[in-house]
Coordinates of C-alpha atoms in Angstrom, one line a residue:
Chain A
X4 CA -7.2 -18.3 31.0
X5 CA -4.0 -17.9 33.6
X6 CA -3.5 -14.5 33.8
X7 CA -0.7 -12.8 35.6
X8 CA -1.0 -9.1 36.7
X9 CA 1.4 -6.8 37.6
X10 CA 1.0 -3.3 39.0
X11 CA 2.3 -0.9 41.7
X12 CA -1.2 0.7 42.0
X13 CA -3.5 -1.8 44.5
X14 CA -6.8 0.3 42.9
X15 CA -5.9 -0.9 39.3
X16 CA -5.3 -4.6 40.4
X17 CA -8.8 -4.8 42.5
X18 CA -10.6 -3.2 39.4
X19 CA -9.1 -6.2 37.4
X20 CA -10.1 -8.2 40.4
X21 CA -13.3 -7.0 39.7
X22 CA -13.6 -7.3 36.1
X23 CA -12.6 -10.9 36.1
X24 CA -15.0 -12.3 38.8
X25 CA -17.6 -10.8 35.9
X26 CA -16.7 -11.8 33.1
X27 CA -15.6 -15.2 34.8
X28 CA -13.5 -18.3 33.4
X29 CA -10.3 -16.5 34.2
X30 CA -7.9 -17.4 37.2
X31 CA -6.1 -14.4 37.9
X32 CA -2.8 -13.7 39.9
X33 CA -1.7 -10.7 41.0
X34 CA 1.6 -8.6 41.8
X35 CA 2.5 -5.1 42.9
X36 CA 6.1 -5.1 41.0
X37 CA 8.0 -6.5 38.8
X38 CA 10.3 -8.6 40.8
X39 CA 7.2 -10.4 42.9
X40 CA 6.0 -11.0 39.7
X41 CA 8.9 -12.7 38.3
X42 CA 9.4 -14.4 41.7
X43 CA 5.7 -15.8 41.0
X44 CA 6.6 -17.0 37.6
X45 CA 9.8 -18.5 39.0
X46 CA 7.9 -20.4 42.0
X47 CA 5.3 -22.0 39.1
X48 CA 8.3 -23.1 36.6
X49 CA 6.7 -25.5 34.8
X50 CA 3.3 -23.9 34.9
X51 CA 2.5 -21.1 31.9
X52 CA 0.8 -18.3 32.2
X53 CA -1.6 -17.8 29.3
X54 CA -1.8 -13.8 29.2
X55 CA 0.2 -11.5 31.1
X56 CA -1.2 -7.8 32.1
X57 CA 1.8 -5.3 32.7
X58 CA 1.7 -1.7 34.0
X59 CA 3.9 -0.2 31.7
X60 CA 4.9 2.9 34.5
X61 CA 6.0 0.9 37.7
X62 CA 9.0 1.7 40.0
X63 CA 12.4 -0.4 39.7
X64 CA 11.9 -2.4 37.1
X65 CA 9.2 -0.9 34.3
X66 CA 6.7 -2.9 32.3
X67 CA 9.0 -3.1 29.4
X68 CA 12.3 -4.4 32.1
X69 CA 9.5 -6.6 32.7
X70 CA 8.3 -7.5 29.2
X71 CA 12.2 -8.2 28.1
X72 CA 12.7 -10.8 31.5
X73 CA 9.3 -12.7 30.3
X74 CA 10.2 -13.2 27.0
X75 CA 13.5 -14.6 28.6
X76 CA 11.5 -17.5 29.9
X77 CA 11.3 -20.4 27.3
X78 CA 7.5 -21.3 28.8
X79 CA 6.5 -17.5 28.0
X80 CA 8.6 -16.3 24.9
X81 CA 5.0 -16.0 23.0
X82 CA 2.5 -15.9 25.6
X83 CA 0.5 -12.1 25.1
X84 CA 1.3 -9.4 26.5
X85 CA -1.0 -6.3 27.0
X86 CA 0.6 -3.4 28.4
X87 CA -1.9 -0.8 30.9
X88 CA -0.6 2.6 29.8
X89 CA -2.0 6.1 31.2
X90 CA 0.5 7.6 29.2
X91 CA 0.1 9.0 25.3
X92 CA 3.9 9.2 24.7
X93 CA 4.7 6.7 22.1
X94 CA 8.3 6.6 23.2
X95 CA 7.1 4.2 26.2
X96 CA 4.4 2.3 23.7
X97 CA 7.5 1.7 21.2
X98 CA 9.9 0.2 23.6
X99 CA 7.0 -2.6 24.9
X100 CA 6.3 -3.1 21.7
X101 CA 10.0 -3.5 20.9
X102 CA 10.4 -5.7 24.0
X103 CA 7.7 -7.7 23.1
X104 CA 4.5 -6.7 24.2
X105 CA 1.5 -7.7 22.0
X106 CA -1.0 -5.1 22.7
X107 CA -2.0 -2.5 24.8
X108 CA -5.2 -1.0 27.1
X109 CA -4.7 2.7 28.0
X110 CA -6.1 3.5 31.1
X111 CA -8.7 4.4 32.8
X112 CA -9.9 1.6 30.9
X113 CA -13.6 0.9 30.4
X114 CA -15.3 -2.5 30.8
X115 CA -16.4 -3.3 27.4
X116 CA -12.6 -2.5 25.7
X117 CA -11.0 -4.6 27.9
X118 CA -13.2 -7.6 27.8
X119 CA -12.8 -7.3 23.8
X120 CA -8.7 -7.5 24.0
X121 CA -8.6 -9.7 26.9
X122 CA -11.3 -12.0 24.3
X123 CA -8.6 -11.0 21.2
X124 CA -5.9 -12.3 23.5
X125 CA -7.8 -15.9 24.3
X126 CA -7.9 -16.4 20.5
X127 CA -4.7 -15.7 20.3
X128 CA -3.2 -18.0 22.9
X129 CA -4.6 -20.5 21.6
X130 CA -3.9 -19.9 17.9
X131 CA -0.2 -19.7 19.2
X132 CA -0.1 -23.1 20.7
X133 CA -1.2 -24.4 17.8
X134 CA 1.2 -22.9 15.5
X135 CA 3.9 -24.3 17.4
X136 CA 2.5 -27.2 17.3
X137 CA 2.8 -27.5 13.7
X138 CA 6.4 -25.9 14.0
X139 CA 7.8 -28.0 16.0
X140 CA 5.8 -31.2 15.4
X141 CA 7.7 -31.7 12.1
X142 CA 10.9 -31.1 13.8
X143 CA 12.1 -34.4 12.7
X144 CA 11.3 -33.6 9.4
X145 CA 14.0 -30.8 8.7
X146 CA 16.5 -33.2 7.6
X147 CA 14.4 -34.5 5.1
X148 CA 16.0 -34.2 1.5
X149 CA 15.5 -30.8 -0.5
X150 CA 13.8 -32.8 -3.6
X151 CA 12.1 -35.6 -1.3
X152 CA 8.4 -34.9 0.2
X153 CA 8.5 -32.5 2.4
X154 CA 5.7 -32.5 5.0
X155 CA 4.4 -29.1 4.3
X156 CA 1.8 -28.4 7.5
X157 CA 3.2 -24.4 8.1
X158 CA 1.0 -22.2 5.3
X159 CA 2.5 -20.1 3.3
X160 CA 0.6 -17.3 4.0
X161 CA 0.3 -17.3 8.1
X162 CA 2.2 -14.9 10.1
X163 CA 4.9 -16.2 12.2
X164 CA 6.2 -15.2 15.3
X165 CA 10.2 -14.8 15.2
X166 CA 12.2 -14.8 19.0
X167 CA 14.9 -12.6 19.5
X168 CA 15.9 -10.9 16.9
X169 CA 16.0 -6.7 17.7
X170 CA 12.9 -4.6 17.1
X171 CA 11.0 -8.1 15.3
X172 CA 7.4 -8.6 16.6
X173 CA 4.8 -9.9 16.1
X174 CA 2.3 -9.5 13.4
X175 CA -0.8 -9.4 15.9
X176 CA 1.2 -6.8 18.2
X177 CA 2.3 -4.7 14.9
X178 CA -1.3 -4.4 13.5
X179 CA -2.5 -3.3 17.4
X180 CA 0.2 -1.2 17.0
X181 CA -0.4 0.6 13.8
X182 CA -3.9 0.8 14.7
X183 CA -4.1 2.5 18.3
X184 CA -1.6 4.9 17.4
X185 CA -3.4 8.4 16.9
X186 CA -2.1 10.8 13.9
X187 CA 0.0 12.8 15.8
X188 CA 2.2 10.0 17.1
X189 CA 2.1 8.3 13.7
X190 CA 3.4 12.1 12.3
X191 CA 7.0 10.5 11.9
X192 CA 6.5 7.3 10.6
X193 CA 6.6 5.5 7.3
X194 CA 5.7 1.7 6.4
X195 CA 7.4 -0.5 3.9
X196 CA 7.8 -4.1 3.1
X197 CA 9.9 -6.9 1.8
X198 CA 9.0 -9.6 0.1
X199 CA 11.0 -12.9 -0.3
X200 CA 11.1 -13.1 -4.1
X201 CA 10.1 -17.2 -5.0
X202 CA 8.6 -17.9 -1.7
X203 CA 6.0 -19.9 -3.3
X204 CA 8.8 -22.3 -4.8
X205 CA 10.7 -22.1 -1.7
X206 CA 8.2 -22.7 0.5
X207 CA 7.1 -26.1 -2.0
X208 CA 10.5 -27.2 -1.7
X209 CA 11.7 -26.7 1.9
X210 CA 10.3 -28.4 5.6
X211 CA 7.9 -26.5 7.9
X212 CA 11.2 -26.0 9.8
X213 CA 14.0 -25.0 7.1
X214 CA 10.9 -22.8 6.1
X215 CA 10.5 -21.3 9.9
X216 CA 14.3 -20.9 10.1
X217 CA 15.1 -19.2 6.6
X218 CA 11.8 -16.4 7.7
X219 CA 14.0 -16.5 10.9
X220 CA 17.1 -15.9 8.8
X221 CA 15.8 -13.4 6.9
X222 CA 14.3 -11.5 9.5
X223 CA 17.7 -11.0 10.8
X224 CA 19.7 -10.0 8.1
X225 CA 16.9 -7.2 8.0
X226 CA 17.3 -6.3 11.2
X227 CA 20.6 -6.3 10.9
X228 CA 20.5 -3.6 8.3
X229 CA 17.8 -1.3 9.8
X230 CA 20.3 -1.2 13.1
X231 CA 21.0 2.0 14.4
X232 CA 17.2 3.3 12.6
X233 CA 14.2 3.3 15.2
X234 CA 12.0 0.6 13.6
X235 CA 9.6 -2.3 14.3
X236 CA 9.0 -5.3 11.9
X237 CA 6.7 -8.3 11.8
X238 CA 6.6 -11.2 9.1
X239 CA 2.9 -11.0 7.9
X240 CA 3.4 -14.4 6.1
X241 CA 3.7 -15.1 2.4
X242 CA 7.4 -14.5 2.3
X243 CA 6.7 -10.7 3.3
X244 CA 8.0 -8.4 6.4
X245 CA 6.5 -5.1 7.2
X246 CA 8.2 -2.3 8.8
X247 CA 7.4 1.0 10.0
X248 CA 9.9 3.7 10.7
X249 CA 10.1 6.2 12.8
X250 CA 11.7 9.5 13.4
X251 CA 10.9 10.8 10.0
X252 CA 12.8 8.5 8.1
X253 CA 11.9 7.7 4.6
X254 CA 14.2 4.7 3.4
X255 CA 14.8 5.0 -0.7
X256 CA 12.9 1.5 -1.8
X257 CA 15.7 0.5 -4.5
X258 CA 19.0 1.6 -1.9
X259 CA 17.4 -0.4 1.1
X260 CA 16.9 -3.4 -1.7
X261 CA 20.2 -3.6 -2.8
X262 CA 22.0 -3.4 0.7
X263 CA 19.5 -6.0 2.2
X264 CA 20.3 -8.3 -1.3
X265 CA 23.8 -7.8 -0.4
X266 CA 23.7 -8.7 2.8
X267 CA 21.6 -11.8 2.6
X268 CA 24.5 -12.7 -0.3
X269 CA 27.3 -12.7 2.3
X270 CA 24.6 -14.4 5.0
X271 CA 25.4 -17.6 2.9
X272 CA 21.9 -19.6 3.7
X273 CA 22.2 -23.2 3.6
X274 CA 19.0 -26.2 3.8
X275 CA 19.4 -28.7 6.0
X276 CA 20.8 -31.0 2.8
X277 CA 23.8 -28.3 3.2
X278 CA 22.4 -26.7 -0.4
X279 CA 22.5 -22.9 -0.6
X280 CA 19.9 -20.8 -1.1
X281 CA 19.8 -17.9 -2.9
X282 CA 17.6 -15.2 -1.3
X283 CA 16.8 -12.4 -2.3
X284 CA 13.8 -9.8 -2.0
X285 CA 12.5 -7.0 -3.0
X286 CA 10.8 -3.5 -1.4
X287 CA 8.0 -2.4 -2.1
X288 CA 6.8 1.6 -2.0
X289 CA 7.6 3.7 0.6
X290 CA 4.3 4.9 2.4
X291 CA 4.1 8.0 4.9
X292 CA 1.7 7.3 7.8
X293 CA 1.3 11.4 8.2
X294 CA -2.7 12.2 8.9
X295 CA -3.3 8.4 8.8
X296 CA -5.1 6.6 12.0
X297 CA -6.7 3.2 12.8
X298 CA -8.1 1.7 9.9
X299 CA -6.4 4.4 7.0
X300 CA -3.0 3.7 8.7
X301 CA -3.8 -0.5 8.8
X302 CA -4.6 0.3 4.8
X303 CA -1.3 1.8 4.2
X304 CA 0.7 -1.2 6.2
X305 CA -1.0 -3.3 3.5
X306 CA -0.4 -1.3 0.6
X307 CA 3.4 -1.6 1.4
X308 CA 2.6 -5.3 1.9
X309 CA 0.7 -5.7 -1.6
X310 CA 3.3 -3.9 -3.2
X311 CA 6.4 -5.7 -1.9
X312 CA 4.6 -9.3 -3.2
X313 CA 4.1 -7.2 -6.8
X314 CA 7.7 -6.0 -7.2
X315 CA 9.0 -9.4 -6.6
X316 CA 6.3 -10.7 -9.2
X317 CA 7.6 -8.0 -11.7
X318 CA 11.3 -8.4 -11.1
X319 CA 10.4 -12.2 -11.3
X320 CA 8.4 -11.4 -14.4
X321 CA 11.5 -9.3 -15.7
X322 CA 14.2 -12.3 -15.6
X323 CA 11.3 -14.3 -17.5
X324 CA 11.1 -12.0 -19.7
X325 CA 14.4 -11.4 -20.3
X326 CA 15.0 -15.2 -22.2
X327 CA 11.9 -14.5 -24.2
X328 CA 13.8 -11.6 -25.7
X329 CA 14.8 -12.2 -29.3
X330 CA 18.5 -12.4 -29.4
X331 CA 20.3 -9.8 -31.5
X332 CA 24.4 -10.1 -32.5
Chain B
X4 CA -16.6 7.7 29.1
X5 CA -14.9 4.9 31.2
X6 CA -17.2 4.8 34.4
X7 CA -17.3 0.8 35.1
X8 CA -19.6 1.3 38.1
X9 CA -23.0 0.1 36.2
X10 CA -21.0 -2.6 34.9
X11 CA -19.3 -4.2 37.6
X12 CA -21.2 -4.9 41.0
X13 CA -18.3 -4.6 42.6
X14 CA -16.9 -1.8 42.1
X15 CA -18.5 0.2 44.8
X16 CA -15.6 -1.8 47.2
X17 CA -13.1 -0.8 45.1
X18 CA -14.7 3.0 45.0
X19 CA -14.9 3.4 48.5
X20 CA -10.9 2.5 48.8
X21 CA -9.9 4.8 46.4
X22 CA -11.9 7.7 48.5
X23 CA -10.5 6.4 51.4
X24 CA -6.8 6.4 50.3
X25 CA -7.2 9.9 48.2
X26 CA -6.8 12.3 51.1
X27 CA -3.6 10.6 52.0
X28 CA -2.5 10.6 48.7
X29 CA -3.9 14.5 48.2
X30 CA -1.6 14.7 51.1
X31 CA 1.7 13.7 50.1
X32 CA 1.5 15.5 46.5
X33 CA 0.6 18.6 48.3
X34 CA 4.2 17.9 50.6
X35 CA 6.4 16.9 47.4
X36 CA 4.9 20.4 45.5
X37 CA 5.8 22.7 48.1
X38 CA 9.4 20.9 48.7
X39 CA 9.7 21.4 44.9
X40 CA 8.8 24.7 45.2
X41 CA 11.4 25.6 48.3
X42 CA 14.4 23.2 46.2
X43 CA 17.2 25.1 45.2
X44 CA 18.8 22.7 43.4
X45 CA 17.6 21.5 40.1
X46 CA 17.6 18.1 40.8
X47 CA 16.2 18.0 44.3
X48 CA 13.1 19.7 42.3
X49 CA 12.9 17.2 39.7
X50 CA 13.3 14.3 42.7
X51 CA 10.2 15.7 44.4
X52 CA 8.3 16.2 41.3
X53 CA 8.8 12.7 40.6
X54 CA 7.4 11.6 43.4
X55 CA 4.0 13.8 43.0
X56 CA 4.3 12.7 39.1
X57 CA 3.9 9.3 40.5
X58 CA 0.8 9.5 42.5
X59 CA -0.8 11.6 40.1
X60 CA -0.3 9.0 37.8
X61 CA -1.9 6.9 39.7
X62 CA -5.1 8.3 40.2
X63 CA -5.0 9.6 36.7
X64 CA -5.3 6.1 36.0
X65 CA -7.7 4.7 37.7
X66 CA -10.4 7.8 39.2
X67 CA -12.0 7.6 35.4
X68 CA -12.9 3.8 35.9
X69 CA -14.6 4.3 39.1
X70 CA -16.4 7.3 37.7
X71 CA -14.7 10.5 39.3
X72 CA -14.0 11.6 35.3
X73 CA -13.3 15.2 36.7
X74 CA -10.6 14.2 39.1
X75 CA -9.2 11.8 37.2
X76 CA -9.0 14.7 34.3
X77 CA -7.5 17.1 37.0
X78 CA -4.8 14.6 37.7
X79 CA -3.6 14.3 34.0
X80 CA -3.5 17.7 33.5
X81 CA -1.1 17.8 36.8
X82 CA 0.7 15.4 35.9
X83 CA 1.4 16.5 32.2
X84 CA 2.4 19.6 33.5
X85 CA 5.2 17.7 35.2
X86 CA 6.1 15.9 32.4
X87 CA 6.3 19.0 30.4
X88 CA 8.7 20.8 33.1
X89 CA 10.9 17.3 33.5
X90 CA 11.1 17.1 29.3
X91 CA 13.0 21.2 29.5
X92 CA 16.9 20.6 30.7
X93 CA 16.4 24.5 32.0
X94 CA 12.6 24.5 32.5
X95 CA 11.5 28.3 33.3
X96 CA 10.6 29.0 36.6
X97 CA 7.5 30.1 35.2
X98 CA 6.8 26.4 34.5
X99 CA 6.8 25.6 38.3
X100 CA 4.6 28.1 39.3
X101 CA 2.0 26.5 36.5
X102 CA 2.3 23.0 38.2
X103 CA 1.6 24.5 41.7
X104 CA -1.5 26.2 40.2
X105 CA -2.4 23.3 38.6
X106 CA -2.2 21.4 41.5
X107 CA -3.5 23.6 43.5
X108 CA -7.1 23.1 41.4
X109 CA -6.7 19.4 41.6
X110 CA -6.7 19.9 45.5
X111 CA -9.8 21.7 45.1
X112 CA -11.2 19.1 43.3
X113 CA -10.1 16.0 45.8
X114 CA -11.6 18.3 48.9
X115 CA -14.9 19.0 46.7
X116 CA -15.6 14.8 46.1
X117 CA -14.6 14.3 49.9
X118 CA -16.8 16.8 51.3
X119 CA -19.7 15.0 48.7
X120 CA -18.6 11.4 50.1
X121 CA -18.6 12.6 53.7
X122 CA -22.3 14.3 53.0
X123 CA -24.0 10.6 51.0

């Protein structure tokens, strides 16, 4: 892999130095700040990096400054990120997430840890490139009619990564994320989902790219609707978008449902045949991550998960149900 | 916990230039402490706190890698003491007198491995 790293501290970049002559097959650049290293990136235009390694603490401009100008970059706007933190403040962890960092290493690192996230990080790179492959390969299908035969090559259940849209990451990043964090910082925070109800049918009926774009949509008008709340969110595939809060708030399920229904209403989303869609979803319980860490905390994520794909299959089972209902006068 | 030194070959290198650059750097937080210490003004004190904050991090960061746990312990708690002061709008003065004293150990500490490098 192309790795770029960046920190103020010459000790930490020899000890990467170090680390990558032994574990070999990695061509690594190095920068003491944030500016040489976006002068770097600048001077290679063309030329991608296929991990970056950011000190989150640096002078001038900080890992996240740094993190939010990458992501800028069209070449880099999915390439990992792992941040080096010495700090335990989550406040500094939750903005590079929120920026769009994918995982991160807290130092003084040890050998063994960072060979297995550096390894993580090479699968993902190239699981990437080949998701926008299939993206964007089937570009030219989008304008295919909504009853013809769509090409369908994007699964229904794979995570996808949505650009720019506030406090959206990655579903990679937000399991690191969930599962790093130690109890106390996780003391705040709750986890929820939403699922897109008929996602199977949707996802049958639209392109790979109406398909990308309505998760893109969607994710938005969530967003949207969380502003003002400190939250991050990922779309974990199969129609469904996980959150966790923070700050100790506790969204009511039914409340959050409603005003994200009625806000996708007013969103108007159209195919590419100029059809509407109707979108709507549902939430799922509302899960504290109190005295939960590592793999209890990543259970609770997918509880809210699970039970955001069963309330849409209940309120889906509901309207069913509803014509099956004998008829009085 | 995080000693590298078995695992990397190299590392002895990197080692010997963190030794070499840690009296310097023992130096300067020593000099941004006691200007702390003799600031009148709030903000003055925070400014040279910073600065010490930032070396300390530093060292925090890396002296557990290279296998100096204790000093790289010493320098967290240092610099967590500054954190703590700089979170407090009208931090005690009590507070500062606990960041000189714990600096004052991590001095110890740095002139206790450089009397041990100077000696292998």
């Amino acid at each position: 892999m192309k790795i770029l790293a960046v920190d103020d501290d010459p000790i930490i970049l020899e000890l990467l130095e170090q680390f990558m002559l032994s574990v070999g097959q990695h061509d690594l650049t190095t920068a003491q700040s944030g500016a040489e290293a976006l002068d770097i990136i600048d001077a290679e235009a063309g030329e991608t990096y296929d991990c970056f390694l950011f000190d989150i603490q640096m002078p001038s401009m900080d890992g996240t400054e740094l993190t939010k100008a990458v992501r800028a970059t069209p070449e880099h706007v999915d390439t990992p990120i792992l941040m080096l933190t010495a700090m335990s403040d989550k406040g500094y962890i939750d903005e590079a997430f929120a920026a769009g960092a994918t995982d991160y290493v807290t130092k003084p690192f040890e050998v063994f840890e960072l060979k297995a996230r550096i390894g993580l990080v090479e699968g993902l790179a190239i699981a990437r490139r080949k998701d926008a492959k299939k993206i964007f390969d089937t570009f030219e299908s989008k304008f295919a009619p909504l009853n013809g035969d769509p090409i369908n090559t994007l699964d229904l259940h794979q995570p996808i990564s949505i650009y720019d849209v506030e406090n959206v990451i990655d579903h990679m990043a937000m399991e690191n994320y969930v599962a790093q964090l130690s109890r106390g910082a996780l003391f705040g925070s709750s986890t929820f989902a939403f699922n897109i109800r008929n996602v199977v049918t949707l996802h049958g009926k639209l392109t790979p790219f109406e398909f990308y774009s309505l998760i893109s949509d969607v994710s938005e008008v969530v967003s949207d609707e969380l502003k003002g709340r400190q939250f991050l969110m990922s779309y974990a595939g199969g129609g469904t978008f996980v959150c966790v809060s923070e700050n100790g708030w506790k969204p009511d399920a039914h409340q959050l449902m409603d005003s994200v229904n009625l806000r996708l209403a007013h969103t108007e989303l159209f195919n590419n045949a100029g059809q509407r869609l109707d979108i709507r979803v549902s939430v799922g319980d509302v899960i504290r991550l109190i005295w939960k860490s590592g793999a209890s905390a990543v259970n609770a994520v997918a509880h809210a998960h699970s039970s955001a794909e069963s309330a849409s299959d209940a309120h889906e089972k509901s309207m069913y149900d509803f014509w099956l209902q004998e008829k009085y006068a | 916990m995080k000693d590298m030194t078995d695992a990397l070959p190299g590392l002895a290198r990197v080692r010997e230039k963190f030794l070499s650059l840690l009296e310097d750097r023992c130096g300067k937080i020593v000099e941004y402490t006691l200007a702390a210490w003799q600031a009148t003004e709030d903000t003055e004190k925070r400014t040279h706190l910073t600065g010490a904050g930032t070396i300390l991090h530093q060292i925090a960061g890396t002296a557990g890698s290279l296998g100096l746990q204790d000093l790289g312990e010493a320098a967290q708690s240092c610099e967590q003491a500054i954190i703590d002061f700089m979170d407090l709008p009208n931090a005690p003065p009590e507070m500062c007198s606990h960041i000189i004293m714990e600096i004052n150990s991590f001095v110890t500490c740095c002139e206790d491995q450089l009397t041990r490098t100077g000696s292998d």
